[in-house]
XYZ file of C-alpha atoms in Angstrom:
211
model
C 36.693 23.676 37.053
C 38.576 20.122 36.345
C 35.214 18.561 35.931
C 34.362 21.343 33.571
C 37.579 20.532 31.131
C 37.151 16.686 31.283
C 33.449 17.312 29.960
C 34.930 19.118 27.212
C 37.352 16.667 26.761
C 34.588 13.924 26.240
C 32.461 16.527 24.549
C 34.153 18.074 22.091
C 31.193 18.537 19.815
C 30.838 21.964 22.541
C 34.026 23.531 20.713
C 31.495 24.197 17.762
C 29.957 27.129 19.491
C 33.588 29.072 20.044
C 32.303 29.892 16.404
C 30.159 32.237 17.827
C 33.630 34.244 19.274
C 34.876 34.852 15.200
C 31.098 36.127 14.434
C 31.532 38.377 16.896
C 34.731 39.815 15.700
C 33.497 40.023 12.430
C 30.016 42.196 13.436
C 32.299 44.673 15.380
C 34.859 44.714 12.296
C 31.939 45.321 10.349
C 30.194 47.839 12.666
C 33.115 49.724 12.327
C 34.198 49.987 9.031
C 31.097 49.334 6.737
C 30.303 52.006 4.537
C 27.060 54.012 4.652
C 23.916 52.619 4.153
C 23.194 52.551 0.383
C 19.732 50.882 0.526
C 17.405 51.996 2.771
C 15.037 49.647 3.930
C 10.731 50.566 4.700
C 7.329 48.987 3.947
C 4.169 51.227 4.072
C 3.679 48.224 7.293
C 6.471 49.987 9.103
C 4.197 52.946 9.659
C 1.354 51.723 10.737
C 3.437 49.981 13.866
C 3.231 52.297 16.542
C 6.595 52.851 18.588
C 6.035 51.557 22.011
C 9.089 51.703 24.436
C 7.933 48.864 27.042
C 8.733 46.570 23.513
C 12.082 46.269 24.523
C 11.544 43.628 27.464
C 10.773 41.036 24.933
C 13.719 42.502 22.882
C 15.756 42.171 25.635
C 14.487 38.793 26.629
C 16.587 37.383 23.519
C 19.927 38.030 25.324
C 18.567 35.217 27.927
C 17.101 32.863 25.189
C 19.590 32.020 23.038
C 22.183 31.391 25.011
C 20.386 29.249 27.514
C 18.866 27.178 24.811
C 21.627 26.803 23.690
C 23.968 25.870 26.392
C 21.026 23.405 27.300
C 21.155 21.863 23.678
C 25.041 21.731 24.368
C 25.139 19.647 27.629
C 21.419 17.853 26.418
C 21.144 17.012 23.075
C 24.060 16.796 20.659
C 22.426 16.227 17.787
C 19.844 19.292 18.400
C 22.978 21.258 19.232
C 25.127 20.355 15.882
C 22.540 21.655 14.021
C 21.399 24.562 15.993
C 24.528 25.466 15.456
C 24.740 25.571 11.832
C 21.604 27.006 11.616
C 22.695 29.803 13.796
C 26.291 29.902 12.854
C 26.167 29.680 9.250
C 22.759 32.096 9.147
C 24.524 35.063 11.213
C 27.629 34.520 8.595
C 25.161 34.869 5.628
C 23.916 37.734 6.961
C 27.689 39.464 7.720
C 28.330 38.640 3.834
C 24.822 40.385 2.851
C 25.729 43.183 5.280
C 29.349 43.888 3.405
C 28.163 43.606 -0.559
C 24.480 44.742 0.096
C 24.878 48.001 2.723
C 21.621 48.321 4.245
C 20.014 50.472 6.901
C 16.454 52.005 8.582
C 15.327 55.223 8.506
C 12.742 54.693 10.754
C 13.901 55.609 14.408
C 12.446 59.257 15.545
C 13.471 60.866 18.165
C 11.647 58.990 22.220
C 9.410 61.567 24.080
C 8.731 58.707 26.558
C 10.357 59.277 30.032
C 10.760 56.626 31.832
C 13.150 52.686 32.328
C 11.761 51.344 29.383
C 12.384 54.360 26.766
C 15.740 55.211 28.023
C 16.781 51.511 27.880
C 15.905 51.745 24.227
C 17.750 55.221 23.751
C 20.803 53.096 25.465
C 20.152 50.871 22.620
C 20.071 53.177 19.578
C 23.347 54.459 21.113
C 25.289 51.415 20.887
C 23.196 49.724 17.747
C 23.183 52.428 14.698
C 20.346 51.801 11.922
C 22.581 49.702 9.568
C 23.243 46.291 8.858
C 19.571 45.112 9.618
C 18.365 43.163 6.823
C 17.854 39.783 7.169
C 17.744 40.424 11.245
C 19.818 38.302 12.979
C 18.216 39.095 16.328
C 15.311 37.435 14.406
C 17.249 34.938 12.370
C 18.273 33.193 15.478
C 15.511 33.488 17.759
C 13.429 31.311 14.765
C 16.354 28.892 14.629
C 15.866 28.628 18.707
C 12.267 27.866 17.865
C 12.322 25.595 15.047
C 15.136 23.790 16.648
C 13.274 22.676 19.914
C 9.768 21.879 17.969
C 11.741 18.708 16.671
C 14.476 18.157 19.553
C 13.830 14.878 21.745
C 13.463 17.249 25.013
C 10.294 18.959 23.139
C 9.267 17.006 20.571
C 5.739 15.737 22.279
C 5.462 18.731 24.375
C 3.001 21.222 23.653
C 3.562 23.314 26.803
C 7.286 24.284 25.621
C 6.084 24.228 21.829
C 3.315 27.027 22.860
C 5.753 28.918 25.559
C 8.552 28.653 22.437
C 5.985 30.061 19.598
C 4.827 32.655 22.149
C 8.160 33.996 22.803
C 9.552 33.892 19.617
C 6.566 35.758 18.434
C 7.069 38.585 21.631
C 10.669 39.016 20.445
C 10.166 39.048 16.745
C 7.682 41.949 16.988
C 9.379 43.715 19.678
C 11.799 44.836 17.010
C 9.314 46.249 15.158
C 7.812 48.445 17.814
C 10.702 49.728 19.151
C 11.475 50.393 15.464
C 14.973 48.892 15.373
C 14.008 46.423 12.228
C 11.465 46.145 9.200
C 8.802 44.058 8.480
C 11.103 43.646 5.631
C 14.356 42.696 7.843
C 11.890 40.468 10.082
C 10.610 38.446 7.016
C 13.888 37.554 5.060
C 15.656 36.635 8.301
C 12.771 34.014 9.282
C 13.320 33.117 5.531
C 17.206 32.231 6.167
C 16.319 30.357 8.728
C 14.372 28.165 7.569
C 15.821 27.461 4.875
C 19.144 26.477 6.792
C 16.499 24.744 9.014
C 15.517 22.220 6.197
C 19.132 22.052 5.233
C 20.214 21.023 8.713
C 17.469 18.141 8.794
C 18.037 16.891 5.377
C 18.951 13.088 5.772
C 22.196 14.163 3.350
C 23.768 15.845 6.355
C 25.588 14.132 8.986
C 27.374 15.536 12.127
C 30.261 13.561 13.128
C 32.329 15.352 15.598
């Protein structure tokens, strides 16, 4: 415990990650008090994608994938960590602003007829995550942010295997949101665009990190 406190004192940049709690407060307040969606998103491509409850497995992989690499870079690579925090937290904050001024949602969910563990998990997800505040997708934008930083990080820059794994996991997580009808292809597209724009800004020569 004492060793951990001493590590934080000598690596103060790690405290940037505490912004996550600020974001979570804003997110839950918006979920509770935001108006009903006034803009329903839909693409014909969404109709071509069948519901498949088994995609909830890569969907939940997100809950390990993002924090694991956030902690990994915090411990091993200050520059990559700060750039990742910039992309993640700026992107998430912009999403909240967009949700507040442009309340959007989906009408893609249908009754789940399957009776198995994955179907029950999807039902649970739907019970706690209403089909509103979806575009851009934070699930997708944060996954894209992790992948983009992995590609440029010192630890994995020359590792084809890790880059390949990152691509596979990123694609699986992103398409999982479509197959369990948590997001539209519109949400996924703009989630990627958001993180890519912030990624280019984070790696611009004009931005410095002096924490």
